[in-house]
Coordinates of C-alpha atoms in Angstrom, one line a residue:
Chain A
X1 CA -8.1 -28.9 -33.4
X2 CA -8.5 -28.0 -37.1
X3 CA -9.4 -32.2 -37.7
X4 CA -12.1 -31.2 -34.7
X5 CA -13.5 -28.2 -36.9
X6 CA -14.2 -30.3 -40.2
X7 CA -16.0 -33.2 -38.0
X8 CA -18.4 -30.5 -36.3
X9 CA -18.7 -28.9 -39.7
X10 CA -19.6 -32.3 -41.0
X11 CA -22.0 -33.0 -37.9
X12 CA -23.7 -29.8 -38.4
X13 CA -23.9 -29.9 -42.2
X14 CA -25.5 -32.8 -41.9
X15 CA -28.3 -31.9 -39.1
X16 CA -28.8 -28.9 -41.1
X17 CA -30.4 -31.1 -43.8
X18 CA -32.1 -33.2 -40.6
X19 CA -29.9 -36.3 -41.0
X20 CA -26.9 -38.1 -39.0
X21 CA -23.9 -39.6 -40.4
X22 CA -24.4 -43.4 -39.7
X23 CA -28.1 -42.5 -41.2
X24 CA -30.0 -42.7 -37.4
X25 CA -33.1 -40.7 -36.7
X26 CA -32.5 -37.6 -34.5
X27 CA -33.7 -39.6 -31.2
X28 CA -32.9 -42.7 -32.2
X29 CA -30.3 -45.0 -30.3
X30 CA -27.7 -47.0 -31.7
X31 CA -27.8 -50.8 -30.8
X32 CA -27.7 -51.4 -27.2
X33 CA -25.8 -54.9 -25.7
X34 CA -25.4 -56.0 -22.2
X35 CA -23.4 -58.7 -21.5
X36 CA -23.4 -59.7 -17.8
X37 CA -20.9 -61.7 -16.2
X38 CA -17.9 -60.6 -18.4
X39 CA -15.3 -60.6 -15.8
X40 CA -16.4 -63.6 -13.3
X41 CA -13.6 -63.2 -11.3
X42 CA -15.3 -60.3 -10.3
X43 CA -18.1 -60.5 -8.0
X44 CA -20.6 -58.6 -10.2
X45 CA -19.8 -57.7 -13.6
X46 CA -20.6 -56.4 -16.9
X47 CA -20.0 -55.3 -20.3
X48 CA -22.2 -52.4 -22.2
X49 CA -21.6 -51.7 -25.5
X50 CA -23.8 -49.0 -27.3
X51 CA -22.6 -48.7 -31.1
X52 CA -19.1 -48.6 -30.7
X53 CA -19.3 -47.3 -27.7
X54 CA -17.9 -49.9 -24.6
X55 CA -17.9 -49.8 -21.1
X56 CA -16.7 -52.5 -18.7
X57 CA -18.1 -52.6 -15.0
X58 CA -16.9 -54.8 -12.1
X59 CA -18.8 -54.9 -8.7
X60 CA -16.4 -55.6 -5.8
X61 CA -17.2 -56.1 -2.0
X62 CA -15.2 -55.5 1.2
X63 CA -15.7 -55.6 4.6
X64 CA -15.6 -51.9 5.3
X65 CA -16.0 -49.3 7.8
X66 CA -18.3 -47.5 8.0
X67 CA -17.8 -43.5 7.4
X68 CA -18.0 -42.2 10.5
X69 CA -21.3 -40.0 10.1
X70 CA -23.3 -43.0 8.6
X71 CA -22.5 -45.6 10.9
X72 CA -25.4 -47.9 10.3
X73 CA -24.8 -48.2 6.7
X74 CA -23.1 -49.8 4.1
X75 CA -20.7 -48.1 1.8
X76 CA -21.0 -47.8 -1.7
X77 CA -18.5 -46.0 -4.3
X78 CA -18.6 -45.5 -8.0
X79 CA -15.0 -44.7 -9.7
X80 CA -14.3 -44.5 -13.3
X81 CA -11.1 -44.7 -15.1
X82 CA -10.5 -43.5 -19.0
X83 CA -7.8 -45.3 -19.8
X84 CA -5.6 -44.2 -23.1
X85 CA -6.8 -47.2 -25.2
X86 CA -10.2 -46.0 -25.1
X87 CA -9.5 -42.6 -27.4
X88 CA -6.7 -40.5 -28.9
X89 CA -7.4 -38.0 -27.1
X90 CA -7.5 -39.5 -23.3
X91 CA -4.1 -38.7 -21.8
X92 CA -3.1 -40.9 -18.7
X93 CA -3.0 -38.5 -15.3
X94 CA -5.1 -39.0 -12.4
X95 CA -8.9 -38.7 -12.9
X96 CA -10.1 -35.4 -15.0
X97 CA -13.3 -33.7 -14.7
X98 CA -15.4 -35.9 -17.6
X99 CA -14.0 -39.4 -15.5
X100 CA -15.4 -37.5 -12.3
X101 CA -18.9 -36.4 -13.4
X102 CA -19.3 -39.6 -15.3
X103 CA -18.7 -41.9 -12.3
X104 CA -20.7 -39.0 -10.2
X105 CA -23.6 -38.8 -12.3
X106 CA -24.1 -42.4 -12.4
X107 CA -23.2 -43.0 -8.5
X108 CA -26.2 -40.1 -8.4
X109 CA -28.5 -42.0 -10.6
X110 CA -28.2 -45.5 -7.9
X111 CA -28.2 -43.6 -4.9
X112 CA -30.9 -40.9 -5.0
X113 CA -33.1 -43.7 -6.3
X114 CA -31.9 -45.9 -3.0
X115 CA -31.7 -49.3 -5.4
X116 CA -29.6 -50.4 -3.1
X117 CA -30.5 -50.5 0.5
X118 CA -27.5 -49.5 2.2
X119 CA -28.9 -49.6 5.6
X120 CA -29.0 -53.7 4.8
X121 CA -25.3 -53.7 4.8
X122 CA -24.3 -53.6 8.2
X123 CA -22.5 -56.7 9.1
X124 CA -21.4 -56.4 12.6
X125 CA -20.7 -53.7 14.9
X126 CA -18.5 -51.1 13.1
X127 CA -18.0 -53.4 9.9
X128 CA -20.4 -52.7 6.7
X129 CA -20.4 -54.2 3.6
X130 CA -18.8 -52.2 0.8
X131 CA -19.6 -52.0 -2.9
X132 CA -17.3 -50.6 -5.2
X133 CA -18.3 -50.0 -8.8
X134 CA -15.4 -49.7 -11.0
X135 CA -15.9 -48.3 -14.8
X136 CA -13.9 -48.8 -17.3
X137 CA -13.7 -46.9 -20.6
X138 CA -12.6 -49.7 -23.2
X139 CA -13.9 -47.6 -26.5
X140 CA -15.0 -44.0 -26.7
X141 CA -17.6 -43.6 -29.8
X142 CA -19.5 -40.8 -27.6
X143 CA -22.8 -41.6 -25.0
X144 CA -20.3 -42.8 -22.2
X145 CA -22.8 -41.8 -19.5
X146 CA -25.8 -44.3 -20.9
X147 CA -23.3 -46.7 -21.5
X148 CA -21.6 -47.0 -18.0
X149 CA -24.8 -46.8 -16.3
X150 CA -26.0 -49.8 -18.2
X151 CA -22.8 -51.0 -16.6
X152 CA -22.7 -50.4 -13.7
X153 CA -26.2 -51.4 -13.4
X154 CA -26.1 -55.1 -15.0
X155 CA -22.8 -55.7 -12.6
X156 CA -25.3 -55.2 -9.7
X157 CA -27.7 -57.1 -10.7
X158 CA -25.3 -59.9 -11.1
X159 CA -23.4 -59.3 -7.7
X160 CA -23.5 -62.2 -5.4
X161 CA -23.0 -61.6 -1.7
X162 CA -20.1 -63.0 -0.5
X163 CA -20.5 -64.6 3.0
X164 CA -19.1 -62.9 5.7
X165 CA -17.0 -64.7 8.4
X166 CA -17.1 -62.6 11.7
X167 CA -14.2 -64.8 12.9
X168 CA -11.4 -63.6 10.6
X169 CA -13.6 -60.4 9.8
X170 CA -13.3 -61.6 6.3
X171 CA -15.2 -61.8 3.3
X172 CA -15.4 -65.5 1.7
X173 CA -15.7 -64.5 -1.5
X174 CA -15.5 -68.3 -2.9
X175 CA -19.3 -68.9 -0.5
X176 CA -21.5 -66.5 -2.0
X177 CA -25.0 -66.8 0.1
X178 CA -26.8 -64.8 -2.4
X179 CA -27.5 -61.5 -5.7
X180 CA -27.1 -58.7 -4.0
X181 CA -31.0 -57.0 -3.5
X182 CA -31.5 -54.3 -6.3
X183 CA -34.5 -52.4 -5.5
X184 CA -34.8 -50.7 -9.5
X185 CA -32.9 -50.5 -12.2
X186 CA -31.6 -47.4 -13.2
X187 CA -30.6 -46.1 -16.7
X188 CA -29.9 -43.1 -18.2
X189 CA -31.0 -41.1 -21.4
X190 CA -28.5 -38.8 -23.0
X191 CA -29.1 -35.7 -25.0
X192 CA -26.5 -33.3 -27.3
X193 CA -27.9 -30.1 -28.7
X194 CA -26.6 -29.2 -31.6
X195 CA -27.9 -25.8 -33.1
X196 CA -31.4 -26.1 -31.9
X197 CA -31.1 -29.6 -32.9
X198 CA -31.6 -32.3 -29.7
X199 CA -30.6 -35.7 -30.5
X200 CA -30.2 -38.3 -28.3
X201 CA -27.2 -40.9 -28.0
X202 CA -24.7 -38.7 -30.0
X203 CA -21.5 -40.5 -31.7
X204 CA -18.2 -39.1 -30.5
X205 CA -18.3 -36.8 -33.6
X206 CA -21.4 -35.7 -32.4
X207 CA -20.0 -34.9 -28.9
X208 CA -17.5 -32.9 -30.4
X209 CA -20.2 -30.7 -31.9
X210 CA -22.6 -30.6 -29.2
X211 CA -23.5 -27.3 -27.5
X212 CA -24.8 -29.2 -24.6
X213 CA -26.0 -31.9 -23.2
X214 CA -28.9 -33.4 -20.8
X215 CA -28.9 -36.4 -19.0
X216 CA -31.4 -38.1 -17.3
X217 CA -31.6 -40.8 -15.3
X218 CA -35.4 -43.1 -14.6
X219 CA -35.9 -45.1 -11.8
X220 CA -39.6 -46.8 -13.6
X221 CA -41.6 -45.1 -16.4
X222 CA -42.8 -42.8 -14.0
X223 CA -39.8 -41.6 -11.9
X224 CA -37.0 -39.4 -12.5
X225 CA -33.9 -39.6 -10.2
X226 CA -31.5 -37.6 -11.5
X227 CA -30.5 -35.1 -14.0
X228 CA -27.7 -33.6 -15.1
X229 CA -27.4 -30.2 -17.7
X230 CA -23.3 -30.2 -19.2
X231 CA -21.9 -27.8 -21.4
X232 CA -22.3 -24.4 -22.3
X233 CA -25.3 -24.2 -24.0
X234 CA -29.3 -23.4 -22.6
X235 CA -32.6 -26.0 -22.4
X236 CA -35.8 -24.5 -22.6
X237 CA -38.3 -25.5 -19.8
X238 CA -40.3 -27.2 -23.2
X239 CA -37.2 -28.9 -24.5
X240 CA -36.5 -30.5 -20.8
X241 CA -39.9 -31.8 -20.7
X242 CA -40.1 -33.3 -24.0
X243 CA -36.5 -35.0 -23.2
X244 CA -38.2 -36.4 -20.1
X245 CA -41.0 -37.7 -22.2
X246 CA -38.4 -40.0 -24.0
X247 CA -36.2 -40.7 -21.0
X248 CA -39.1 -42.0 -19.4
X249 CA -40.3 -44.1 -22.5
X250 CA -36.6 -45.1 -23.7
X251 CA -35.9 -45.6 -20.8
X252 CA -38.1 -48.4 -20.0
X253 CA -36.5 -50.6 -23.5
X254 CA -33.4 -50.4 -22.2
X255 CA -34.3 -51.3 -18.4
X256 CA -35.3 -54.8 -19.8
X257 CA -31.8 -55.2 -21.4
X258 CA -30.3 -55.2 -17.7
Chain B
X1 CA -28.0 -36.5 -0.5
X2 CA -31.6 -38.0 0.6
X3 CA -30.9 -39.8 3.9
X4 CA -34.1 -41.9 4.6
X5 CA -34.8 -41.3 8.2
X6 CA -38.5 -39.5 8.3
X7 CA -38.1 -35.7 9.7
X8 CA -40.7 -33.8 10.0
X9 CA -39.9 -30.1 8.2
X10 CA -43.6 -29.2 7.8
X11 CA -45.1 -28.2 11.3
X12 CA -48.6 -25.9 10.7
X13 CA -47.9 -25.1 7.3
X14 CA -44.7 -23.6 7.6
X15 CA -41.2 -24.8 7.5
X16 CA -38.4 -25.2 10.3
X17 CA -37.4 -22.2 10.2
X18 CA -40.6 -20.2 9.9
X19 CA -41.0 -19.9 6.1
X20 CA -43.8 -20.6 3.4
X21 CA -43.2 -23.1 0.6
X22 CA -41.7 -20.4 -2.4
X23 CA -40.2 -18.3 0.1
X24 CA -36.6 -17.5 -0.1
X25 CA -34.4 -17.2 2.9
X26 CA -32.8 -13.7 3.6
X27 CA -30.7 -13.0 0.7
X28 CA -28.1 -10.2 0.4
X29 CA -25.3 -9.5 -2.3
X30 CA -22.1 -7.0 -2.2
X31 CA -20.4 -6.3 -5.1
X32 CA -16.8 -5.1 -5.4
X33 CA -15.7 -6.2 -2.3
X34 CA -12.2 -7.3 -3.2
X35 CA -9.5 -4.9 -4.0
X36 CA -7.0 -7.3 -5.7
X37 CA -9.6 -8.9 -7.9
X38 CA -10.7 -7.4 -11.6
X39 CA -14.4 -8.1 -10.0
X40 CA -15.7 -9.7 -7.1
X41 CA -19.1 -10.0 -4.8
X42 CA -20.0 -11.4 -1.7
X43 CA -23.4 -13.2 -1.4
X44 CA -25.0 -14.2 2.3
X45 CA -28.0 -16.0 1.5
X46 CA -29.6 -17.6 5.0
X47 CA -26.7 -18.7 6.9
X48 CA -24.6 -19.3 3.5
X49 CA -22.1 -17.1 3.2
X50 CA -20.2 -17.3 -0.3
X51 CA -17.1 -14.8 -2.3
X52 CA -16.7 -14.9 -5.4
X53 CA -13.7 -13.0 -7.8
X54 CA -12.8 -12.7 -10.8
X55 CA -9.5 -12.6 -12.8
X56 CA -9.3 -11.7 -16.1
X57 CA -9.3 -11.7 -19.1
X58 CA -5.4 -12.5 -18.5
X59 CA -2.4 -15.0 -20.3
X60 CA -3.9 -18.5 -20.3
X61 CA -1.5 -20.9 -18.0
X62 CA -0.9 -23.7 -18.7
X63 CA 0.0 -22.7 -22.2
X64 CA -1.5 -24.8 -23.8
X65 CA -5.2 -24.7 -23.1
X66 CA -5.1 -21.7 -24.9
X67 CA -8.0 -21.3 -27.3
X68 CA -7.2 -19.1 -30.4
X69 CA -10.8 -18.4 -31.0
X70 CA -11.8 -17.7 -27.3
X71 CA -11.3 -16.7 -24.0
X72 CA -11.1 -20.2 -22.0
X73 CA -13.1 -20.3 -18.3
X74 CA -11.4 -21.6 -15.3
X75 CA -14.2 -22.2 -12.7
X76 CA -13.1 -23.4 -9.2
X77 CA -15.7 -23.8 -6.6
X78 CA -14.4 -24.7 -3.3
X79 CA -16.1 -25.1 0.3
X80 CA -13.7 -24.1 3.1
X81 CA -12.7 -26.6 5.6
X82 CA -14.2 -24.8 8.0
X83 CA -17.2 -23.9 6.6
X84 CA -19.8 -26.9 7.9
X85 CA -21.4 -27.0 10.5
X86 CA -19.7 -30.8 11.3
X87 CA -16.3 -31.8 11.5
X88 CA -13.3 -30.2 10.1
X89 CA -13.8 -30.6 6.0
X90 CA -10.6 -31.5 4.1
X91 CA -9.0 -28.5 1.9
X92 CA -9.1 -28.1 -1.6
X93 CA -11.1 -29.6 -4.5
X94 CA -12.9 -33.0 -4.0
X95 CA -14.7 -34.9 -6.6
X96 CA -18.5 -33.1 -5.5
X97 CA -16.5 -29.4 -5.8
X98 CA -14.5 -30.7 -8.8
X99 CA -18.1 -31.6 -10.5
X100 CA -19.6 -28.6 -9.2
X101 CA -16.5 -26.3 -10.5
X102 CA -17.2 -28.1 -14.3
X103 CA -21.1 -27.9 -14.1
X104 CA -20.2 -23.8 -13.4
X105 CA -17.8 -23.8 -16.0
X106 CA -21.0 -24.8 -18.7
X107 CA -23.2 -21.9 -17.0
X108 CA -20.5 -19.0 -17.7
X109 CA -19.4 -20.3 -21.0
X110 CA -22.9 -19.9 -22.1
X111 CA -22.9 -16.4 -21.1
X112 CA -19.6 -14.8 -20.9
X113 CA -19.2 -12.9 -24.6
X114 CA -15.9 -15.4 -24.5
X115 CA -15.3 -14.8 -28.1
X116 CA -14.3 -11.2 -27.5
X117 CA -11.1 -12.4 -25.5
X118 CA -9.6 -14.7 -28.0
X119 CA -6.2 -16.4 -26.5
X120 CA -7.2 -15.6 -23.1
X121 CA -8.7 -17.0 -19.8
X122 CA -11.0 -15.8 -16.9
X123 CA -11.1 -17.3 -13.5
X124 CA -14.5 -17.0 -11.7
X125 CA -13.3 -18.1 -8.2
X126 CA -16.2 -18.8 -5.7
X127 CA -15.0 -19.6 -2.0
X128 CA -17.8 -21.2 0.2
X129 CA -17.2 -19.4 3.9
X130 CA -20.0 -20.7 5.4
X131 CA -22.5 -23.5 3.9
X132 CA -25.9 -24.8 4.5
X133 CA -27.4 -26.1 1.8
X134 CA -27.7 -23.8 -1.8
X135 CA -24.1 -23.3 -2.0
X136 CA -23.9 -23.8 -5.3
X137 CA -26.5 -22.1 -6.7
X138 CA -25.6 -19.1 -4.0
X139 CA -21.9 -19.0 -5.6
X140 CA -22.9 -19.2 -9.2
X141 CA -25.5 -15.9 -8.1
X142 CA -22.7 -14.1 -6.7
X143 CA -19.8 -14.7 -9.7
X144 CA -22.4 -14.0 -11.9
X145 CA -22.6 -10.5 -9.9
X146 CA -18.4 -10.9 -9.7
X147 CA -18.2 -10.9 -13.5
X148 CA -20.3 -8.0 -14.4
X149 CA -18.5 -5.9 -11.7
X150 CA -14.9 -7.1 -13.5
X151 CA -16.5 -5.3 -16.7
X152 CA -16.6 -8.3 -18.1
X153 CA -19.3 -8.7 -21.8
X154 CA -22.2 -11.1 -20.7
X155 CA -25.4 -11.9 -22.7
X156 CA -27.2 -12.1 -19.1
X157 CA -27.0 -12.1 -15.3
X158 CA -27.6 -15.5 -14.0
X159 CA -29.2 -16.7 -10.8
X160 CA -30.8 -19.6 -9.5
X161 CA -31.8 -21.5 -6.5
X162 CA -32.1 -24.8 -5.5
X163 CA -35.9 -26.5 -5.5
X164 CA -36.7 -30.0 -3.8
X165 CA -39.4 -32.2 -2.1
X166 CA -39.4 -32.5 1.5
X167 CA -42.7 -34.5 3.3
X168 CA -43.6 -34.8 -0.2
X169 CA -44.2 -31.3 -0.5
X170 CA -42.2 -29.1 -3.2
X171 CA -40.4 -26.2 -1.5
X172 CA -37.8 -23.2 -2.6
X173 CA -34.8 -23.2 -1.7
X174 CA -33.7 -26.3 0.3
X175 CA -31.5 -25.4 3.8
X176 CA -29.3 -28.2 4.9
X177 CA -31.4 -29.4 7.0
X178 CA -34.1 -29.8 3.9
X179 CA -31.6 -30.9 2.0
X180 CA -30.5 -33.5 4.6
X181 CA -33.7 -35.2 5.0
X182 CA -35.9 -34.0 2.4
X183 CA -36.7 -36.3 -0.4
X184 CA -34.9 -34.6 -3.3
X185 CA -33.0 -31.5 -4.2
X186 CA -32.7 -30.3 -7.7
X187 CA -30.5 -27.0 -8.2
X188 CA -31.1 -24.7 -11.6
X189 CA -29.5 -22.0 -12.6
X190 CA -31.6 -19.7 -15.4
X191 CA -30.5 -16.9 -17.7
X192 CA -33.6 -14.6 -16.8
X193 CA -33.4 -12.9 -20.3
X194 CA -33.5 -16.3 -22.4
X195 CA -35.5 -18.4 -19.7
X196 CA -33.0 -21.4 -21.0
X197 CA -31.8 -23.8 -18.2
X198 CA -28.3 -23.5 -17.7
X199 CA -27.9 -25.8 -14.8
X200 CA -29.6 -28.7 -13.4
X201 CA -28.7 -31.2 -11.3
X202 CA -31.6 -33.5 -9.9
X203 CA -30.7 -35.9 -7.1
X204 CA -33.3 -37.9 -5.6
X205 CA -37.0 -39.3 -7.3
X206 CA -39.5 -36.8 -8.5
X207 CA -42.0 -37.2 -11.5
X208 CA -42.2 -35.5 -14.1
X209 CA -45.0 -33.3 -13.4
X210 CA -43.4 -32.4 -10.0
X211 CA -40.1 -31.2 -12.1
X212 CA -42.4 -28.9 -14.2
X213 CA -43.9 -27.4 -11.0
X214 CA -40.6 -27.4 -9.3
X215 CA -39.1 -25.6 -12.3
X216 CA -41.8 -22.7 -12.3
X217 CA -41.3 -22.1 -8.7
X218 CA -37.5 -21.9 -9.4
X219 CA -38.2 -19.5 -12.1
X220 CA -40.6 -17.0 -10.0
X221 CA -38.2 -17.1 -7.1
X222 CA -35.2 -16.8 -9.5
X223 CA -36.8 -13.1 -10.2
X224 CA -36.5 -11.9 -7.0
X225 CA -32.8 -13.0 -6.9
X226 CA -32.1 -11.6 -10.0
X227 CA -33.3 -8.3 -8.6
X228 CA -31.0 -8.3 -5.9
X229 CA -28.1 -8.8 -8.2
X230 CA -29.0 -6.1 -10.7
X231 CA -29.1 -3.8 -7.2
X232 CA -26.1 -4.8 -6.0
X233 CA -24.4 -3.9 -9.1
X234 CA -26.1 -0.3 -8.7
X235 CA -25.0 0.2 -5.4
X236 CA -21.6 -1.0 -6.1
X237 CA -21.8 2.5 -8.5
X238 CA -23.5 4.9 -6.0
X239 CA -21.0 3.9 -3.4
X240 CA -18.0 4.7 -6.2
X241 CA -20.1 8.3 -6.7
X242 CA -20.2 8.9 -3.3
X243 CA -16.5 8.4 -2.7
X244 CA -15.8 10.3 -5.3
X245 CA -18.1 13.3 -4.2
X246 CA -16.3 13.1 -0.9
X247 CA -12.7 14.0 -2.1
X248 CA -11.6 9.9 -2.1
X249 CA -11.0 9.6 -5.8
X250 CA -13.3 6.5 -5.5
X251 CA -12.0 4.2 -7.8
X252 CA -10.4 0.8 -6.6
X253 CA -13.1 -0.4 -3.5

């Protein structure tokens, strides 16, 4: 708590004189790395790192059924786990409210923007094909969000399809008969406000500080899919246009990381 | 949830259920409806029908989430298991109402005076009776109604709706029909006095020029709702002076 108070003291201190600790511009990202294919015993995998920050994704199939009010379709699930490692102050319990909107606002981001068409999964009367994107925390130095949908993204775009055999009603995950079809690729743009300071890609430090914080996700340098406003404090209509502005633009660098 | 099946939810002009594109369905609020509760309202806004009450500002449990600086907020949005119009829901918080309870959370904390309640919490407790489609944005109205009726210090009474495209037209206040099979939803929640967003979840594609638009029909419809609430609170009062002109000793109800 009291350690908490210097480093927002510090963060502010800092912004007051317009200037971050590791010496980045106010919008200005920290090195982005995607490394796909980090776990191959995974179908789909891949690790982000952003600064410290990094974020491990694996992409697993199943042949599922179908929930019952979306029969023709396939199923697709985002989880996210924080485990301890990641940060002293991630305690191990079942998932909290940051693990949930994480995984949410990135299962959000993929869905609303239909990169995936589920309706392609069917496999057979009453079996689908089921994607499940599992994220995992490995080091907290803030901008989680950005980082596991650079995750989560890259894993899909590295998935191979297992083949399916309707004998056994298994998956043959050693025959894959093709990438899985990935109709954009999403990412997401992060924003803390500090003060009536908005920087984008904040450090943990930063995250401690933050009044708030805006995330938005961009199907192409046109589209928006998804948003997301966190914390306590208030964006002006002005200051959620300009963030869009560089979501859009930013947005399109990291796209060709993926 | 966009599902991609074409509907058609423009016929003539007007929508499904008769209404132009910035009109708001029926919306009414009751405050103090509760008697246990330090505040409460109840909002039915179309077929929604949402309660919200507050505790507070009491002990913090667990212990030790107590801040010494502020009053901590304990939001808990929940839809009832019966309140769909499909099958019988599953009780108790899911990841959506989970997310939903945090993104509330932000809105309050922004405007609750929490820093006159050091060492304490307040629980804003919104129950979703009957849904379809706005629920969130209909519960966050009525706690925001709730709170001032517990007496509790706010810089401003908050409202919102929920905006989204549906045949690629940009309507107010998606029902969950709209919601169903329109092209994207995107709920706000505004502090009328500030005009700063305090919620906003988009889900599904828009541009950014649409989001502009969509937010200044949000804002011009989030007048009218913000109307009803200041209302509410007034008749809350009047009803308490009546009952007390009558010989009840008003109070309580």
């Amino acid at each position: 708590m009291i350690l908490d108070e210097v480093k927002e003291a510090y963060v502010r201190d800092l912004l007051a004189k317009g200037s971050r600790a590791d010496g980045r511009q106010l919008l200005q990202y920290r090195k982005v790395k995607v490394t796909k294919g980090a776990y191959p015993n995974a179908e789909g995998s891949a690790l982000a790192e952003i600064g410290d920050t990094k974020v491990a994704a694996g992409v697993k199939f199943d042949a599922a059924i179908p929930f019952p009010d979306r029969p023709q379709e396939g199923v697709f699930m985002v989880n996210s786990e924080f485990p301890i490692l990641a940060h002293p102050a991630f305690e191990p319990g079942p998932p909290n409210e940051n693990s949930i909107e994480l995984a949410r606002v990135v299962d959000r981001g993929i869905r609303s923007a239909e990169v995936i068409d589920l309706k392609s999964l069917v496999l057979e009367e009453g079996k689908v094909l089921g994607i499940f994107v599992d994220l995992y925390v490995l080091d907290h130095s803030g901008n989680l969000i950005d980082c596991a949908a650079l995750a989560a993204m890259a894993a899909l775009a590295d998935a191979k399809v297992p083949k399916y055999d309707a004998e056994t009603k298994k998956l043959l995950r050693d025959q894959p008969v093709g990438a899985l079809p990935i109709a954009h690729k999403i990412v997401t743009c992060s924003f803390e406000k500090i003060g009536s300071k908005i920087l984008a890609d904040g450090t943990d430090e930063e995250e401690i500080a933050s009044d708030g914080r805006y995330t938005i996700a961009t199907a192409d340098s046109k589209t928006i899919c998804a948003t997301q406003k966190s914390g306590a404090a208030g964006f002006t209509r002005q200051e959620i246009v300009k963030m869009m502005d560089i979501a859009l633009e930013k947005g399109e660098e990291l796209r060709k990381l993926i | 949830m966009a599902v991609s099946e074409e509907k058609q939810m423009i016929v003539n002009g007007k929508r499904l259920d008769g209404r132009g594109f910035n009109d708001l369905r029926p919306i009414s609020i009751k405050a103090g409806v509760l008697k246990r509760a330090n505040g409460s309202a109840l909002i039915e806004w179309g077929r929604n029908k949402v309660l919200a009450g507050i505790f507070g500002p009491r002990e913090v449990v667990p212990r030790h989430m107590t801040n010494p600086k502020r009053a901590i907020i304990q939001a808990r949005y929940i839809m009832a298991p019966f309140s769909g119009q499909e099958e019988h829901g599953r009780s108790g918080p899911n990841r959506r109402s989970m997310e939903i309870s945090k993104v509330a959370k932000h809105v309050f904390e922004n405007v609750v005076m929490t820093n006159m309640f050091p060492k304490t919490m307040i629980n804003v407790d919104m129950e979703v009776l009957q849904s379809d489609g706005g629920t969130r944005v209909a519960a966050i109205t009525a706690a925001s109604v709730a709170l001032a009726d517990a007496g509790i210090p706010m810089k401003d009474l908050v409202c919102g709706v929920s905006t989204g495209r549906i045949n690629g037209q940009l309507v107010v206040d998606l029902d969950k029909t709209e919601d169903n099979y329109g092209e994207s939803d995107m709920p706000l929640i505004l502090s009328p006095r500030t005009g700063e967003v305090l919620l906003h979840q988009i889900d599904g594609k828009l541009t950014k020029e649409e989001i502009a638009q969509a937010m200044d029909m949000s804002f011009e419809a989030s007048k009218k709702i913000h109307e009803l609430q200041v209302a509410a609170l007034k008749g809350r009062y009047e009803r308490v002076l009546a009952e007390t002109e009558n010989g009840n000793n008003g109070g309580g109800n």
